[in-house]
Amino acid sequence: MTMDRFQFLVEQHGVTFTSVQREAIEHGEGPAIVFAGPGSGKTTVITWRALYLVIHHGVSPSDLVIFTFTKKSANELKNRLIAIDPRLAQVQAGTFHSLFLRWLMKHHLLQKNICNEKQQRELVKQALKQLSISQQEDTVRLHLQAITLLKNSMIHYDQLKVTNERFREIQQVYQSYEMLKNKQQLIDYDDLLLDFEQALHHSLSFRKALIKTFSYIMVDEFQDTSKIQWLGLQKLAYPQANLMVVGDDDQSIYRFRGAMPEVITSFHQVFPQAKELILGHNFRSTDTIIAMSSALIEHNVQRKSKQFVGSKGGGPEVTTYAFANEWEEARKIAQEVSSLSESKTEESIAILARTNRQLLLLVDELLDRKIPMSIDDQQALLFHDEYVQIILTILLALRHESANYQPIAMKLIEQRFRILGNTQSAQEVFQSFTREPFTPAKLIPKIRSALALHGKSLDRFDKVALLEEKAIALGDLERMLAIAKEHQLTYENQADSKRVMITTFHGSKGLEFDTVFLIGLHEQAMPHHLAFQEGMRDRQRQLATEEERRLLYVAMTRAKKQLMVSFPYIVQKERVQPSPFLTQIGLYRKAKSEQHTVVKQTSRFRPVAQEALPAIDDCYRHKIFGFGYVKSVEIMSDKSHKVGIVFNKDEVRFFHWETVIELGHVSKVDELTKERT
């Protein structure tokens, strides 16, 4: 009767299982590891196994524990459990942090208050101030990230190997942070993991009492487990070992938080008798997308080999677009998205990039076109950035001397100098700006330099640089401010839209879309240059490369029907090549015959014809530097040209000619025109 009841509910919900899914669902006692690739129905296995254990094994729902890694996934899991059977609302499902906290509080083992994220940031800022280190937000974020990584790896500040000044700073900030936190009788959420593991280790009574409250454990996204979480799981599972873990080593992308992808491949070392299953059906993507993403991830060495079979059949080929620069990439992709939005109104679209900085220009283009979208992180809004707002405020104060902007601008400069420990007079610095001609494109770099508006990550610096480029394109401050206001209103009105999703590769984890655009896939972004630290050994470089490749794999496998990738040839005025990952899987080939992709090189910089080249002493007007005379013309290795132009005071500047012509930054003028101007 019990089996009939389970099957009745399965049929009632219209669910069908593959043979491997059913084997995983019907697994009873003992350890098991389930390798679940993208779109393989892992949540289906977890939720229906919970019901199977309740119905077939007579397990009380409250005796089941299911760990997840985010609040969002925990809530989704709970909703799916209840939808299957209301009794499953009693299952103990949640994140490691939430369940560990609940158990520590229940047994009166939590002696301190937990600080929230805002308090954590303030504590780090205090630690940085004590050490006379800049307290700008980028620095705070990087140190919080480092502390999380070290705690999840169970490394105390006095155990950290100091091999260079960077690690010395991390150690000092970590130590100061801990002392400040302890002085206020606080713990952070990473301390919860450490405290829980210590309680299990030192209190036999706590451990015995706790394991009596559940009989089966399941872990979702097991590949994201950190060292401290893994040790806790082992203690909780002993001695019955009724532990099932579900995950995919190919989707482990959080090593910077302490996740250990190798834990999933070493599960058998701890539980040699564990059953191993591979969910080999991909119910999400077309065969084309499965084949291309599989071809990518197979280049990783440290992984479990897996084969996937699609259920949707073929599909459009993966298309690669090559663009002249980031601006053109943004324009063309926005046009394509606009067209898709009009023709396929019911289908979901996502635009994904390695970093938020790469999404800035695209978001600008979409806002210009008033395309409904959902932005995962406001860092993708150019005019929302703190440093950009500082610069715009100072520009307003310089433009409108009689208005009330100057006191605000002065206050911002003073605040910035306090953060930097700069003893300069804010009044004198502001006055130095007033002595310059009011040209936003020229003033922005001066303001940026004077206030050191850049951080250890390149994101903020790049946003200011992009603001400078936007100033060149728009020219007028009032026009820039009008666009900024219009974009903010458009964003606020469309913030809840699910039509087009804008997020990073990391932010896309766990999501799926009909059509996916992966933008900015050049050599500096994928693999990202900041993933490789100076002095890395070959083994460390291999691990970093494989993590980056897994990240691209995750992004590719979000697509259900259509996948399009793109890259620019010019990034921040520097020439770049496509990501080596694209070359590895044939998405970028110089050969004419293409089996897996069509490379559309839209408006790539082509060498200027000989008759169109400037002649020595020709007069040109540059949007920023004004009038100048051509001094030299040099042919580069790729047949493009480097042109030297002499401006005022014999100042010589060199330009990649094809770039400035494409962007419209220079125009030829005759002497008469120059004199009249």
mmCIF file with all atom_site columns, C-alpha atoms in Angstrom, residues 333-436:
data_model
loop_
_atom_site.group_PDB
_atom_site.id
_atom_site.type_symbol
_atom_site.label_atom_id
_atom_site.label_alt_id
_atom_site.label_comp_id
_atom_site.label_asym_id
_atom_site.label_entity_id
_atom_site.label_seq_id
_atom_site.pdbx_PDB_ins_code
_atom_site.Cartn_x
_atom_site.Cartn_y
_atom_site.Cartn_z
_atom_site.occupancy
_atom_site.B_iso_or_equiv
_atom_site.pdbx_formal_charge
_atom_site.auth_seq_id
_atom_site.auth_comp_id
_atom_site.auth_asym_id
_atom_site.auth_atom_id
_atom_site.pdbx_PDB_model_num
ATOM 1   C CA . ILE A 1 333 ? 23.482 43.164 -28.557 1.00 0.00 ? 333 ILE A CA 1
ATOM 2   C CA . ALA A 1 334 ? 20.891 45.694 -27.360 1.00 0.00 ? 334 ALA A CA 1
ATOM 3   C CA . GLN A 1 335 ? 19.479 45.826 -30.897 1.00 0.00 ? 335 GLN A CA 1
ATOM 4   C CA . GLU A 1 336 ? 19.318 42.029 -31.023 1.00 0.00 ? 336 GLU A CA 1
ATOM 5   C CA . VAL A 1 337 ? 17.621 41.852 -27.618 1.00 0.00 ? 337 VAL A CA 1
ATOM 6   C CA . SER A 1 338 ? 15.116 44.518 -28.688 1.00 0.00 ? 338 SER A CA 1
ATOM 7   C CA . SER A 1 339 ? 14.282 42.511 -31.800 1.00 0.00 ? 339 SER A CA 1
ATOM 8   C CA . LEU A 1 340 ? 13.898 39.271 -29.825 1.00 0.00 ? 340 LEU A CA 1
ATOM 9   C CA . SER A 1 341 ? 11.732 40.998 -27.235 1.00 0.00 ? 341 SER A CA 1
ATOM 10  C CA . GLU A 1 342 ? 9.330  42.092 -29.946 1.00 0.00 ? 342 GLU A CA 1
ATOM 11  C CA . SER A 1 343 ? 9.217  38.806 -31.860 1.00 0.00 ? 343 SER A CA 1
ATOM 12  C CA . LYS A 1 344 ? 9.313  36.310 -28.946 1.00 0.00 ? 344 LYS A CA 1
ATOM 13  C CA . THR A 1 345 ? 7.274  38.051 -26.285 1.00 0.00 ? 345 THR A CA 1
ATOM 14  C CA . GLU A 1 346 ? 6.779  35.005 -24.060 1.00 0.00 ? 346 GLU A CA 1
ATOM 15  C CA . GLU A 1 347 ? 10.383 33.811 -23.976 1.00 0.00 ? 347 GLU A CA 1
ATOM 16  C CA . SER A 1 348 ? 12.938 34.648 -21.312 1.00 0.00 ? 348 SER A CA 1
ATOM 17  C CA . ILE A 1 349 ? 16.232 36.339 -22.201 1.00 0.00 ? 349 ILE A CA 1
ATOM 18  C CA . ALA A 1 350 ? 19.414 36.751 -20.160 1.00 0.00 ? 350 ALA A CA 1
ATOM 19  C CA . ILE A 1 351 ? 22.549 38.791 -20.766 1.00 0.00 ? 351 ILE A CA 1
ATOM 20  C CA . LEU A 1 352 ? 25.454 37.485 -18.721 1.00 0.00 ? 352 LEU A CA 1
ATOM 21  C CA . ALA A 1 353 ? 29.022 38.729 -18.248 1.00 0.00 ? 353 ALA A CA 1
ATOM 22  C CA . ARG A 1 354 ? 32.036 37.806 -16.129 1.00 0.00 ? 354 ARG A CA 1
ATOM 23  C CA . THR A 1 355 ? 31.874 41.097 -14.180 1.00 0.00 ? 355 THR A CA 1
ATOM 24  C CA . ASN A 1 356 ? 29.372 43.855 -13.491 1.00 0.00 ? 356 ASN A CA 1
ATOM 25  C CA . ARG A 1 357 ? 31.694 46.355 -15.197 1.00 0.00 ? 357 ARG A CA 1
ATOM 26  C CA . GLN A 1 358 ? 31.195 44.555 -18.502 1.00 0.00 ? 358 GLN A CA 1
ATOM 27  C CA . LEU A 1 359 ? 27.429 45.031 -18.184 1.00 0.00 ? 359 LEU A CA 1
ATOM 28  C CA . LEU A 1 360 ? 27.594 48.810 -17.731 1.00 0.00 ? 360 LEU A CA 1
ATOM 29  C CA . LEU A 1 361 ? 27.499 49.836 -21.373 1.00 0.00 ? 361 LEU A CA 1
ATOM 30  C CA . LEU A 1 362 ? 24.858 47.274 -22.259 1.00 0.00 ? 362 LEU A CA 1
ATOM 31  C CA . VAL A 1 363 ? 22.571 48.376 -19.432 1.00 0.00 ? 363 VAL A CA 1
ATOM 32  C CA . ASP A 1 364 ? 22.986 51.951 -20.685 1.00 0.00 ? 364 ASP A CA 1
ATOM 33  C CA . GLU A 1 365 ? 21.924 50.898 -24.175 1.00 0.00 ? 365 GLU A CA 1
ATOM 34  C CA . LEU A 1 366 ? 18.928 48.933 -22.891 1.00 0.00 ? 366 LEU A CA 1
ATOM 35  C CA . LEU A 1 367 ? 17.824 51.853 -20.729 1.00 0.00 ? 367 LEU A CA 1
ATOM 36  C CA . ASP A 1 368 ? 18.077 54.158 -23.751 1.00 0.00 ? 368 ASP A CA 1
ATOM 37  C CA . ARG A 1 369 ? 15.737 51.797 -25.594 1.00 0.00 ? 369 ARG A CA 1
ATOM 38  C CA . LYS A 1 370 ? 13.447 51.418 -22.533 1.00 0.00 ? 370 LYS A CA 1
ATOM 39  C CA . ILE A 1 371 ? 13.654 47.635 -22.768 1.00 0.00 ? 371 ILE A CA 1
ATOM 40  C CA . PRO A 1 372 ? 12.085 46.017 -19.653 1.00 0.00 ? 372 PRO A CA 1
ATOM 41  C CA . MET A 1 373 ? 14.746 44.238 -17.619 1.00 0.00 ? 373 MET A CA 1
ATOM 42  C CA . SER A 1 374 ? 15.725 42.960 -14.215 1.00 0.00 ? 374 SER A CA 1
ATOM 43  C CA . ILE A 1 375 ? 19.175 44.007 -12.990 1.00 0.00 ? 375 ILE A CA 1
ATOM 44  C CA . ASP A 1 376 ? 20.623 41.612 -10.447 1.00 0.00 ? 376 ASP A CA 1
ATOM 45  C CA . ASP A 1 377 ? 23.136 44.102 -9.048  1.00 0.00 ? 377 ASP A CA 1
ATOM 46  C CA . GLN A 1 378 ? 22.993 47.903 -9.134  1.00 0.00 ? 378 GLN A CA 1
ATOM 47  C CA . GLN A 1 379 ? 26.754 47.925 -9.776  1.00 0.00 ? 379 GLN A CA 1
ATOM 48  C CA . ALA A 1 380 ? 25.740 47.487 -13.409 1.00 0.00 ? 380 ALA A CA 1
ATOM 49  C CA . LEU A 1 381 ? 24.277 51.018 -13.377 1.00 0.00 ? 381 LEU A CA 1
ATOM 50  C CA . LEU A 1 382 ? 26.905 53.559 -14.416 1.00 0.00 ? 382 LEU A CA 1
ATOM 51  C CA . PHE A 1 383 ? 25.251 56.634 -12.889 1.00 0.00 ? 383 PHE A CA 1
ATOM 52  C CA . HIS A 1 384 ? 24.440 54.765 -9.657  1.00 0.00 ? 384 HIS A CA 1
ATOM 53  C CA . ASP A 1 385 ? 28.113 54.360 -8.782  1.00 0.00 ? 385 ASP A CA 1
ATOM 54  C CA . GLU A 1 386 ? 29.372 56.292 -5.738  1.00 0.00 ? 386 GLU A CA 1
ATOM 55  C CA . TYR A 1 387 ? 32.472 57.655 -7.480  1.00 0.00 ? 387 TYR A CA 1
ATOM 56  C CA . VAL A 1 388 ? 30.546 58.662 -10.582 1.00 0.00 ? 388 VAL A CA 1
ATOM 57  C CA . GLN A 1 389 ? 28.078 60.583 -8.407  1.00 0.00 ? 389 GLN A CA 1
ATOM 58  C CA . ILE A 1 390 ? 30.948 62.386 -6.646  1.00 0.00 ? 390 ILE A CA 1
ATOM 59  C CA . ILE A 1 391 ? 32.357 63.512 -9.993  1.00 0.00 ? 391 ILE A CA 1
ATOM 60  C CA . LEU A 1 392 ? 28.979 64.636 -11.333 1.00 0.00 ? 392 LEU A CA 1
ATOM 61  C CA . THR A 1 393 ? 28.343 66.663 -8.160  1.00 0.00 ? 393 THR A CA 1
ATOM 62  C CA . ILE A 1 394 ? 31.720 68.418 -8.468  1.00 0.00 ? 394 ILE A CA 1
ATOM 63  C CA . LEU A 1 395 ? 31.044 69.118 -12.153 1.00 0.00 ? 395 LEU A CA 1
ATOM 64  C CA . LEU A 1 396 ? 27.688 70.647 -11.207 1.00 0.00 ? 396 LEU A CA 1
ATOM 65  C CA . ALA A 1 397 ? 29.403 72.861 -8.629  1.00 0.00 ? 397 ALA A CA 1
ATOM 66  C CA . LEU A 1 398 ? 31.925 74.025 -11.239 1.00 0.00 ? 398 LEU A CA 1
ATOM 67  C CA . ARG A 1 399 ? 29.237 74.623 -13.865 1.00 0.00 ? 399 ARG A CA 1
ATOM 68  C CA . HIS A 1 400 ? 26.823 76.544 -11.608 1.00 0.00 ? 400 HIS A CA 1
ATOM 69  C CA . GLU A 1 401 ? 28.914 78.767 -9.336  1.00 0.00 ? 401 GLU A CA 1
ATOM 70  C CA . SER A 1 402 ? 25.903 80.673 -8.003  1.00 0.00 ? 402 SER A CA 1
ATOM 71  C CA . ALA A 1 403 ? 23.976 77.564 -7.014  1.00 0.00 ? 403 ALA A CA 1
ATOM 72  C CA . ASN A 1 404 ? 24.216 75.596 -3.767  1.00 0.00 ? 404 ASN A CA 1
ATOM 73  C CA . TYR A 1 405 ? 26.273 72.754 -5.204  1.00 0.00 ? 405 TYR A CA 1
ATOM 74  C CA . GLN A 1 406 ? 29.666 74.038 -4.038  1.00 0.00 ? 406 GLN A CA 1
ATOM 75  C CA . PRO A 1 407 ? 29.178 73.278 -0.281  1.00 0.00 ? 407 PRO A CA 1
ATOM 76  C CA . ILE A 1 408 ? 28.067 69.749 -1.180  1.00 0.00 ? 408 ILE A CA 1
ATOM 77  C CA . ALA A 1 409 ? 31.055 69.290 -3.467  1.00 0.00 ? 409 ALA A CA 1
ATOM 78  C CA . MET A 1 410 ? 33.419 70.583 -0.774  1.00 0.00 ? 410 MET A CA 1
ATOM 79  C CA . LYS A 1 411 ? 31.960 68.168 1.756   1.00 0.00 ? 411 LYS A CA 1
ATOM 80  C CA . LEU A 1 412 ? 32.452 65.239 -0.639  1.00 0.00 ? 412 LEU A CA 1
ATOM 81  C CA . ILE A 1 413 ? 36.085 66.219 -1.243  1.00 0.00 ? 413 ILE A CA 1
ATOM 82  C CA . GLU A 1 414 ? 36.716 66.523 2.505   1.00 0.00 ? 414 GLU A CA 1
ATOM 83  C CA . GLN A 1 415 ? 35.131 63.116 3.164   1.00 0.00 ? 415 GLN A CA 1
ATOM 84  C CA . ARG A 1 416 ? 37.237 61.577 0.442   1.00 0.00 ? 416 ARG A CA 1
ATOM 85  C CA . PHE A 1 417 ? 40.439 63.106 1.834   1.00 0.00 ? 417 PHE A CA 1
ATOM 86  C CA . ARG A 1 418 ? 39.625 61.786 5.329   1.00 0.00 ? 418 ARG A CA 1
ATOM 87  C CA . ILE A 1 419 ? 39.269 58.253 3.935   1.00 0.00 ? 419 ILE A CA 1
ATOM 88  C CA . LEU A 1 420 ? 42.578 58.592 2.101   1.00 0.00 ? 420 LEU A CA 1
ATOM 89  C CA . GLY A 1 421 ? 44.379 60.306 4.971   1.00 0.00 ? 421 GLY A CA 1
ATOM 90  C CA . ASN A 1 422 ? 45.064 63.229 2.648   1.00 0.00 ? 422 ASN A CA 1
ATOM 91  C CA . THR A 1 423 ? 45.921 66.527 4.409   1.00 0.00 ? 423 THR A CA 1
ATOM 92  C CA . GLN A 1 424 ? 45.376 68.748 1.361   1.00 0.00 ? 424 GLN A CA 1
ATOM 93  C CA . SER A 1 425 ? 42.931 71.616 1.557   1.00 0.00 ? 425 SER A CA 1
ATOM 94  C CA . ALA A 1 426 ? 39.619 70.743 -0.097  1.00 0.00 ? 426 ALA A CA 1
ATOM 95  C CA . GLN A 1 427 ? 39.142 74.421 -0.953  1.00 0.00 ? 427 GLN A CA 1
ATOM 96  C CA . GLU A 1 428 ? 42.475 74.616 -2.771  1.00 0.00 ? 428 GLU A CA 1
ATOM 97  C CA . VAL A 1 429 ? 41.799 71.425 -4.728  1.00 0.00 ? 429 VAL A CA 1
ATOM 98  C CA . PHE A 1 430 ? 38.361 72.690 -5.755  1.00 0.00 ? 430 PHE A CA 1
ATOM 99  C CA . GLN A 1 431 ? 39.842 76.006 -6.814  1.00 0.00 ? 431 GLN A CA 1
ATOM 100 C CA . SER A 1 432 ? 42.387 74.179 -8.977  1.00 0.00 ? 432 SER A CA 1
ATOM 101 C CA . PHE A 1 433 ? 39.469 72.684 -10.892 1.00 0.00 ? 433 PHE A CA 1
ATOM 102 C CA . THR A 1 434 ? 37.939 76.123 -11.466 1.00 0.00 ? 434 THR A CA 1
ATOM 103 C CA . ARG A 1 435 ? 41.100 77.255 -13.227 1.00 0.00 ? 435 ARG A CA 1
ATOM 104 C CA . GLU A 1 436 ? 40.535 74.658 -15.938 1.00 0.00 ? 436 GLU A CA 1
#
